[in-house]
Amino acid sequence: MIPDIQKIARDLMVSPKGILAADESESTMKTRLDPIGVAHTTENARRMRELFFGTPGAEEYLTGVILYESSLEEKMADGTSFPHVLEQKGIIPGVKVDIGHRDLPNFPDERLSYGLDALEARLEHFYSLGARFTKWRSVIRIGDNIPSDAVLSANAHVLAHYAALVQAHHMVPIVEPEVLYDGTHTIERSRDVLERTLAVLFETLRAYRVALPGLILKTSMALPGRESGTPLHAPDVARETVAALTAAVPKETAGVVFLSGGQTPAQSTENLSCIASHGTLPWPVTFSYSRALEEEALRVWGGRDDRVREARDVYLKRLKLVAAARNGSYHKEMER
Ligand code: 13P
């Protein structure tokens, strides 16, 4: 039976849950393990994933987990495959399918994501391993005279082509044009770039006839640049983010999920809560964090088996806080 992609998209947005992005590529995995003093080996990466996927009770807060493609074929220590262990808990397995990004000739400091070659065969394979949704990330950098229209358009075409192929293979595409936090820009500039990026993306998705009720947007929040010297102020982040999203994201889109993008766990939780409580939004919103969900637990774990339980408690606590945030009911005092 062909699954109903609109139903999968709705299931991924069920309240009060969200999505864990555990789809670190090999190079990103090194940036997770190095700071906690754990050697970057395939087995340690597998143990890190087992820490998160094996956390009892995480299913109360998660609808889905995004895996890196090789993890679809990895196993828990007891031999259960990662997708299967998630399915057993009622968590939907997903997979990151872009294979990175490259400089675009003639556009210094701008990048184009890639991975469309042979994508159909890979999608068939990922589906057979249990994946029911996918993610593709493009990166958009803010700087002097960038992003260019050409880069926004080129990335939008890649994302729309990807999304159409994924829906044809009966899975839900998450489209992620990440507007980077790095830079010295103001929050207003971040909001403008976010709105422009999303407007071009949705115009292109419509041109490719992608079914928006079977598609999820993964987006950055509008933030003052990390090097701007302006501290994050949640009501400003919420106002500017909601302004950009409501201007550019059609209401029939199945949902909007946020990345944490280098904010601290507490900042990303507070900002999400403020966004979720900022008036009535036309689509459900929730989290799809990686660093903000994993960081605190990884520090406690430090690669040690005797710390797994404590690390899982820390992870569960953060999940509980972001789940409250997605419904706008997080307060800073809950961090204690
Ligand atoms: P962060 O939450 O760490 O930004 O990661 C989310 C993600 O999936 C980026 O592609």
PDB file of C-alpha atoms and ligand atoms in Angstrom, residues 21-23 32 66 96 135 137 176 178 218 258-263 288-293, ligand 1:
ATOM      1  CA  ALA A  21      18.229  15.749  13.748  1.00  0.00           C
ATOM      2  CA  ALA A  22      20.801  12.987  14.348  1.00  0.00           C
ATOM      3  CA  ASP A  23      22.065  13.114  10.783  1.00  0.00           C
ATOM      4  CA  ARG A  32      30.537  16.450  18.148  1.00  0.00           C
ATOM      5  CA  ILE A  66      16.597  12.229  10.930  1.00  0.00           C
ATOM      6  CA  LYS A  96      19.332  13.308   5.116  1.00  0.00           C
ATOM      7  CA  LYS A 135      15.847  16.182   4.580  1.00  0.00           C
ATOM      8  CA  ARG A 137      19.939  21.258   3.531  1.00  0.00           C
ATOM      9  CA  GLU A 176      15.970  23.263   4.683  1.00  0.00           C
ATOM     10  CA  GLU A 178      19.546  27.322   6.369  1.00  0.00           C
ATOM     11  CA  LYS A 218      12.974  23.454   8.159  1.00  0.00           C
ATOM     12  CA  PHE A 258      13.287  25.041  13.364  1.00  0.00           C
ATOM     13  CA  LEU A 259      16.986  24.248  13.480  1.00  0.00           C
ATOM     14  CA  SER A 260      18.985  25.500  16.453  1.00  0.00           C
ATOM     15  CA  GLY A 261      21.806  26.819  14.255  1.00  0.00           C
ATOM     16  CA  GLY A 262      24.474  27.347  16.925  1.00  0.00           C
ATOM     17  CA  GLN A 263      22.293  28.965  19.585  1.00  0.00           C
ATOM     18  CA  SER A 288      14.118  19.810  14.617  1.00  0.00           C
ATOM     19  CA  TYR A 289      17.261  20.467  16.614  1.00  0.00           C
ATOM     20  CA  SER A 290      20.566  18.669  16.568  1.00  0.00           C
ATOM     21  CA  ARG A 291      23.123  20.536  18.682  1.00  0.00           C
ATOM     22  CA  ALA A 292      20.591  22.061  21.088  1.00  0.00           C
ATOM     23  CA  LEU A 293      19.218  18.597  21.907  1.00  0.00           C
TER      24      LEU A 293
HETATM   25  P1  13P B   1      21.257  22.317  14.530  1.00  0.00           P
HETATM   26  O1  13P B   1      20.020  22.268  15.370  1.00  0.00           O
HETATM   27  O2  13P B   1      22.482  21.861  15.265  1.00  0.00           O
HETATM   28  O3  13P B   1      21.421  23.624  13.814  1.00  0.00           O
HETATM   29  O4  13P B   1      21.086  21.237  13.391  1.00  0.00           O
HETATM   30  C1  13P B   1      19.902  21.124  12.724  1.00  0.00           C
HETATM   31  C2  13P B   1      20.155  20.562  11.399  1.00  0.00           C
HETATM   32  O5  13P B   1      19.647  19.542  11.059  1.00  0.00           O
HETATM   33  C3  13P B   1      21.037  21.302  10.477  1.00  0.00           C
HETATM   34  O6  13P B   1      20.957  20.734   9.211  1.00  0.00           O
END
